[in-house]
Short mmCIF file of C-alpha atoms in Angstrom, two decimals:
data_model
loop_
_atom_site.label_atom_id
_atom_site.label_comp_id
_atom_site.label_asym_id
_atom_site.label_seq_id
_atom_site.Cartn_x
_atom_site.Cartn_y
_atom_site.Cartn_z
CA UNK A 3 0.00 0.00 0.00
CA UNK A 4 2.75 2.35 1.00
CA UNK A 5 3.82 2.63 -2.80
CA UNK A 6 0.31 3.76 -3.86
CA UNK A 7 0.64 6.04 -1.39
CA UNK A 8 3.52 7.35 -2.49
CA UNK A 9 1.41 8.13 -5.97
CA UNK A 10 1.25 11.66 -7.00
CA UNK A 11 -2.41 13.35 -7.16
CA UNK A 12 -3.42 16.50 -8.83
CA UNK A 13 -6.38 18.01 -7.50
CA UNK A 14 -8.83 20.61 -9.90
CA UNK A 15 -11.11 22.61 -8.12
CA UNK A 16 -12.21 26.46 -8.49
CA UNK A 17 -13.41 26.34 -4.46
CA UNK A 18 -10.42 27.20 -2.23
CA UNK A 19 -11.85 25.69 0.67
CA UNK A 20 -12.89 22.62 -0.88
CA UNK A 21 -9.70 22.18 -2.33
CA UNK A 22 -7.85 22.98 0.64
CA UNK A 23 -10.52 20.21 2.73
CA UNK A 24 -9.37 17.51 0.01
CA UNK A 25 -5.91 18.25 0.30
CA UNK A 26 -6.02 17.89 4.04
CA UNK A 27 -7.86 14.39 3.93
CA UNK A 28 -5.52 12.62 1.95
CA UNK A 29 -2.31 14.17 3.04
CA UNK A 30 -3.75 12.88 6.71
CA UNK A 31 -4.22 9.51 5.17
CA UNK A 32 -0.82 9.24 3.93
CA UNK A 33 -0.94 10.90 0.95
CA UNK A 34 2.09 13.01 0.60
CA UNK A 35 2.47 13.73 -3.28
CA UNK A 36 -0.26 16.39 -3.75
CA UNK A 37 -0.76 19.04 -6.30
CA UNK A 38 -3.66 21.13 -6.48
CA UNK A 39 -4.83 23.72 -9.34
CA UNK A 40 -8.23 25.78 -9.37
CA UNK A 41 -8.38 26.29 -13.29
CA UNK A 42 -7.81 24.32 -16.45
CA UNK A 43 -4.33 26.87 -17.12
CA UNK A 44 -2.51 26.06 -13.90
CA UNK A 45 -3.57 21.91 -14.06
CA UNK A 46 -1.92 21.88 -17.69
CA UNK A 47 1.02 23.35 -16.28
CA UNK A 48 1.10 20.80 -13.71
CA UNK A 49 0.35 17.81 -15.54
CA UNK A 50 3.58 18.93 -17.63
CA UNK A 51 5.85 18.55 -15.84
CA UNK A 52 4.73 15.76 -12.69
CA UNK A 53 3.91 12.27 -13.83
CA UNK A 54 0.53 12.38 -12.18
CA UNK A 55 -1.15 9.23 -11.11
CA UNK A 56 -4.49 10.52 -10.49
CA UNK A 57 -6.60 13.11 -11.26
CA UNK A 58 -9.32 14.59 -9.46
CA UNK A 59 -11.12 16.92 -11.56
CA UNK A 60 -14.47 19.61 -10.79
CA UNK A 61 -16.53 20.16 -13.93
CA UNK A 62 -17.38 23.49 -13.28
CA UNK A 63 -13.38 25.99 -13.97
CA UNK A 64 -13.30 29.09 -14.40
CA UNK A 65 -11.03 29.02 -17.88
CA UNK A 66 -13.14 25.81 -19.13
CA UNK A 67 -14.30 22.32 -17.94
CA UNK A 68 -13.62 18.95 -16.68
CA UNK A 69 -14.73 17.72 -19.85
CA UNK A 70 -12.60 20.13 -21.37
CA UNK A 71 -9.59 19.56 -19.32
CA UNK A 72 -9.94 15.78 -19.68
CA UNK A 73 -9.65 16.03 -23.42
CA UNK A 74 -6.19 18.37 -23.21
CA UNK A 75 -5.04 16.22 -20.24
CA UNK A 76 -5.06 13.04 -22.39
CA UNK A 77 -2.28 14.47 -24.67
CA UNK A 78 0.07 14.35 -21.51
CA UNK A 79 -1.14 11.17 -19.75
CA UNK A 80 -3.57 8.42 -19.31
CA UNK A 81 -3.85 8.32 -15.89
CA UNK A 82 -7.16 7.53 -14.08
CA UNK A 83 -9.30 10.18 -13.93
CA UNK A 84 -12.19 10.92 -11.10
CA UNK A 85 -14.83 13.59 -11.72
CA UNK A 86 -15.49 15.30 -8.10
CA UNK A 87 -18.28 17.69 -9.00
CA UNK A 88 -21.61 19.13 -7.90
CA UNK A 89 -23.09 18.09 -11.20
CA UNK A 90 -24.92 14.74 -10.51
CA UNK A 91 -27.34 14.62 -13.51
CA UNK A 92 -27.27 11.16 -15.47
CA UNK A 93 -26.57 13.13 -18.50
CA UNK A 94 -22.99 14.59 -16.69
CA UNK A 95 -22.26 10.76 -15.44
CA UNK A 96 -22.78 9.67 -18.99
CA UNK A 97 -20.79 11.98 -21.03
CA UNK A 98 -17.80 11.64 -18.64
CA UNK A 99 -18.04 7.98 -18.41
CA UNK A 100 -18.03 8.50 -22.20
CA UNK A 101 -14.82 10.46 -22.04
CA UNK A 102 -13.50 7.40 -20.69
CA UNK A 103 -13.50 8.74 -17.05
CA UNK A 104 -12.89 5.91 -14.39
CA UNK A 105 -15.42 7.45 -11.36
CA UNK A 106 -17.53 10.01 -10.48
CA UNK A 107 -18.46 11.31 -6.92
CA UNK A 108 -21.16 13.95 -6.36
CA UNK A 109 -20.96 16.50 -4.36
CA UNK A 110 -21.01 16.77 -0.96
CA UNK A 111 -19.55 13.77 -0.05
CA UNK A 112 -17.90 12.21 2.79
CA UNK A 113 -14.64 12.49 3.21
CA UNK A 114 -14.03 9.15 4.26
CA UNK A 115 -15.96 7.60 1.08
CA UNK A 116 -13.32 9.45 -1.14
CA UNK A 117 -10.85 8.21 0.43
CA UNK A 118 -11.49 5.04 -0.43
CA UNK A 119 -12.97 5.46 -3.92
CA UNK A 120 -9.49 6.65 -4.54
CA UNK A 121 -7.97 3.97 -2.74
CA UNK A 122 -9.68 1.72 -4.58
CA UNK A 123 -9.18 3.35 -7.93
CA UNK A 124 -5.24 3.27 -7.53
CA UNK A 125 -5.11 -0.47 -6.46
CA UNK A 126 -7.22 -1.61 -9.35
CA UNK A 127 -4.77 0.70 -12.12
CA UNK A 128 -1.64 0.07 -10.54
CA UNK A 129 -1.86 -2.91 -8.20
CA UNK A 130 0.53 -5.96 -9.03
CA UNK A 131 -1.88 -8.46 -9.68
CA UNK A 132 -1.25 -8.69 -13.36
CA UNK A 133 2.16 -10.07 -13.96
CA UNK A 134 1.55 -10.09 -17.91
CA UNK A 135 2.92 -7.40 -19.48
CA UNK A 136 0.51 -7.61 -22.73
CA UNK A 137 -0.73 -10.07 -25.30
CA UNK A 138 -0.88 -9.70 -29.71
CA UNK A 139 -4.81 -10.20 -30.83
CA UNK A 140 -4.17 -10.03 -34.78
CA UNK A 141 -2.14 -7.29 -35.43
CA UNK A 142 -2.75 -5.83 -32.84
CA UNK A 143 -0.60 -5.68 -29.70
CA UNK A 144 -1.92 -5.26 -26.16
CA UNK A 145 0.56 -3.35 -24.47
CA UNK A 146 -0.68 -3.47 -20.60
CA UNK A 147 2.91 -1.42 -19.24
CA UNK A 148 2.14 1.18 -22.14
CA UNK A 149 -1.88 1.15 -21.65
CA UNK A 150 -1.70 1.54 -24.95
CA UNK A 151 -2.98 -1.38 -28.58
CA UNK A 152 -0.46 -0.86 -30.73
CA UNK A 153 -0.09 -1.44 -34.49
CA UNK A 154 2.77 -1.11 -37.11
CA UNK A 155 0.34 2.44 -37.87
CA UNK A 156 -0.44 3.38 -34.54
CA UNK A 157 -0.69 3.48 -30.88
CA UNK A 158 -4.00 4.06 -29.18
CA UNK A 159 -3.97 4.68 -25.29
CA UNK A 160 -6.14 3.00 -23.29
CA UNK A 161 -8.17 4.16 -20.30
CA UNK A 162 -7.24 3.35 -17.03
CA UNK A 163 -10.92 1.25 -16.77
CA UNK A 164 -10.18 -0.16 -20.14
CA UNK A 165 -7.24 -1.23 -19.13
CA UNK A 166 -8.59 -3.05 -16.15
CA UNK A 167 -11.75 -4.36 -18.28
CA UNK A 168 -9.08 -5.94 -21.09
CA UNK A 169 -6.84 -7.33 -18.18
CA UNK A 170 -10.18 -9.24 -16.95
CA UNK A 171 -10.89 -10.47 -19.84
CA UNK A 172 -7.60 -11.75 -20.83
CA UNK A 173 -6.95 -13.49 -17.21
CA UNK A 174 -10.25 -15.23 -18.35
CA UNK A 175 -9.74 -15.98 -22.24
CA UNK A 176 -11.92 -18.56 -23.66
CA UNK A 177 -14.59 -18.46 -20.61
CA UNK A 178 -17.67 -16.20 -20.34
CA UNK A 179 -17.04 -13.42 -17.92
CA UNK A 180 -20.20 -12.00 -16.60
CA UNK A 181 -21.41 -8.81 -16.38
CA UNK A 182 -21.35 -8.61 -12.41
CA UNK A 183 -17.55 -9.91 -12.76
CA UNK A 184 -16.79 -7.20 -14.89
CA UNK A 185 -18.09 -4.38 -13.12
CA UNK A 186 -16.32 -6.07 -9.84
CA UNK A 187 -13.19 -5.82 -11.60
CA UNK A 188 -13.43 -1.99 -12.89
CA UNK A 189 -15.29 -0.56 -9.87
CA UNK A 190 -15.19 -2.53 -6.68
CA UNK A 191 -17.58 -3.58 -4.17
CA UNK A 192 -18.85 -0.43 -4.89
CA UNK A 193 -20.03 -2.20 -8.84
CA UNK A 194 -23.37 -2.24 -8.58
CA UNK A 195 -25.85 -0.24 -11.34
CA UNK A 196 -22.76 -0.02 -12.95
CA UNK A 197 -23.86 -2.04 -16.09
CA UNK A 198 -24.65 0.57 -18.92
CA UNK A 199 -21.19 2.26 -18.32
CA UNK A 200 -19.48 -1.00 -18.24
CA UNK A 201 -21.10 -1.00 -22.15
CA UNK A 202 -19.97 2.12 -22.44
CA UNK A 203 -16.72 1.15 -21.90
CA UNK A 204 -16.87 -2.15 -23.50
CA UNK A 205 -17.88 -0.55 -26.81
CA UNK A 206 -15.15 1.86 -26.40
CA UNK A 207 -12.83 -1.21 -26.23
CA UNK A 208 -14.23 -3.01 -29.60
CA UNK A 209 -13.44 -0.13 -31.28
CA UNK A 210 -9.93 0.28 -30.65
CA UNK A 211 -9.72 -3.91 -30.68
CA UNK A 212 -11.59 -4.93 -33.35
CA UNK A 213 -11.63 -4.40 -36.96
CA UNK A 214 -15.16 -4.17 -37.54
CA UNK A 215 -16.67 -3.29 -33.80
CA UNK A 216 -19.76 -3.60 -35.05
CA UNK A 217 -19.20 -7.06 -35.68
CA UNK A 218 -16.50 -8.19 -33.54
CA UNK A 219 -14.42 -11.53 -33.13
CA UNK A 220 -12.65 -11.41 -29.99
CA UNK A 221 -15.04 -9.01 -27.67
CA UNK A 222 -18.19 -10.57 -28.00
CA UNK A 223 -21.32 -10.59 -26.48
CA UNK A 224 -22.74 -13.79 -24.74
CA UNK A 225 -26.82 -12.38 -24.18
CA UNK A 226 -27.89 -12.98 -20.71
CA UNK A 227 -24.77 -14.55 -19.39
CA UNK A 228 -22.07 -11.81 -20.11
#
């Protein structure tokens, strides 16, 4: 545990307070390696020049979004990203589960029950259960060190849930891996009602997999068993 502790964190938030309330939390839980910004300009800078581990972004920035700052913060990093926002509509869980965002807490919140969604989050992305380093589907390469499929044209990052979700499914080749398993996997105890973003990401997957996602040959769907 003490070397995901050791993982650095950049916090986004335009509220002072709140930000300074986070930052207190984790440092007392052990959390040393903390960076915080309160607008899209200042988290770019960060992001820069740390190799963040996790992000912690607020939708609502003065200079932008979290939607907005997701996008630009995928150029530097793939790290797992947690949307920590006031905006708890379905429509705002959707479109940055879409993004590829890993979790999303709502505002207010315990403190303790961030604590350990981001526990959680950093065990599941960089815990050392998975002693493959990748596996070749086709052409394509599964690079699990990289987070990245890679072809002689290309290399397309993968999520930090995707990454978990292709792990799963690899550790389980040749079986049917259900739907509860899944969502175990990518989210925790904490998977269930999870189901319609694990097809989010699953379709997400296909298409950087497969060479016709809407007919694939190695994700496929088993209907009512996974």
């Amino acid at each position: 545990m003490q070397e995901l502790l050791n993982k650095k964190i950049l916090i986004v938030d335009d509220e002072a307070a709140l930000l300074k309330m986070i930052e207190d939390v984790l440092f007392s839980e052990g959390f040393y390696s903390l960076y915080t910004a309160q607008d899209c300009k200042k988290a770019l800078e960060i992001v820069q020049s740390q190799p963040i581990a996790l992000f912690l972004l607020d939708i609502n920035l003065p200079d932008g979004n979290g939607f907005m700052l997701y996008r630009e913060l995928r150029h530097y990093s793939q790290a797992p990203v947690m949307f920590l926002t006031a905006r708890g509509e379905a429509d705002d869980r959707i479109r940055g589960l879409d993004l590829g965002a890993d979790d999303y807490i709502v505002k207010p919140f315990l403190p303790r029950e961030l604590v350990l969604r981001i526990k959680a989050l950093l065990r599941r992305t960089y815990g050392t259960e998975a002693k493959e380093t990748g596996f070749s589907i086709g052409t394509r390469k599964i690079d699990f060190e990289k987070a990245a499929v890679i072809t002689p044209e290309k290399e397309t990052p993968l999520t930090a849930k995707e990454l978990i979700l292709i792990k799963k499914l690899w550790e389980n080749r040749n079986r049917i891996v259900t739907n509860d398993a899944l969502c175990m996997a990518a989210w925790g105890e904490d998977y269930y009602g999870h189901e319609n973003n694990l097809m989010v990401h699953i379709r997400h997957l296909r298409q950087k997999l497969e060479a016709n996602p809407s007919k694939p040959q190695y994700l496929i769907t088993v209907k009512g068993l996974g």
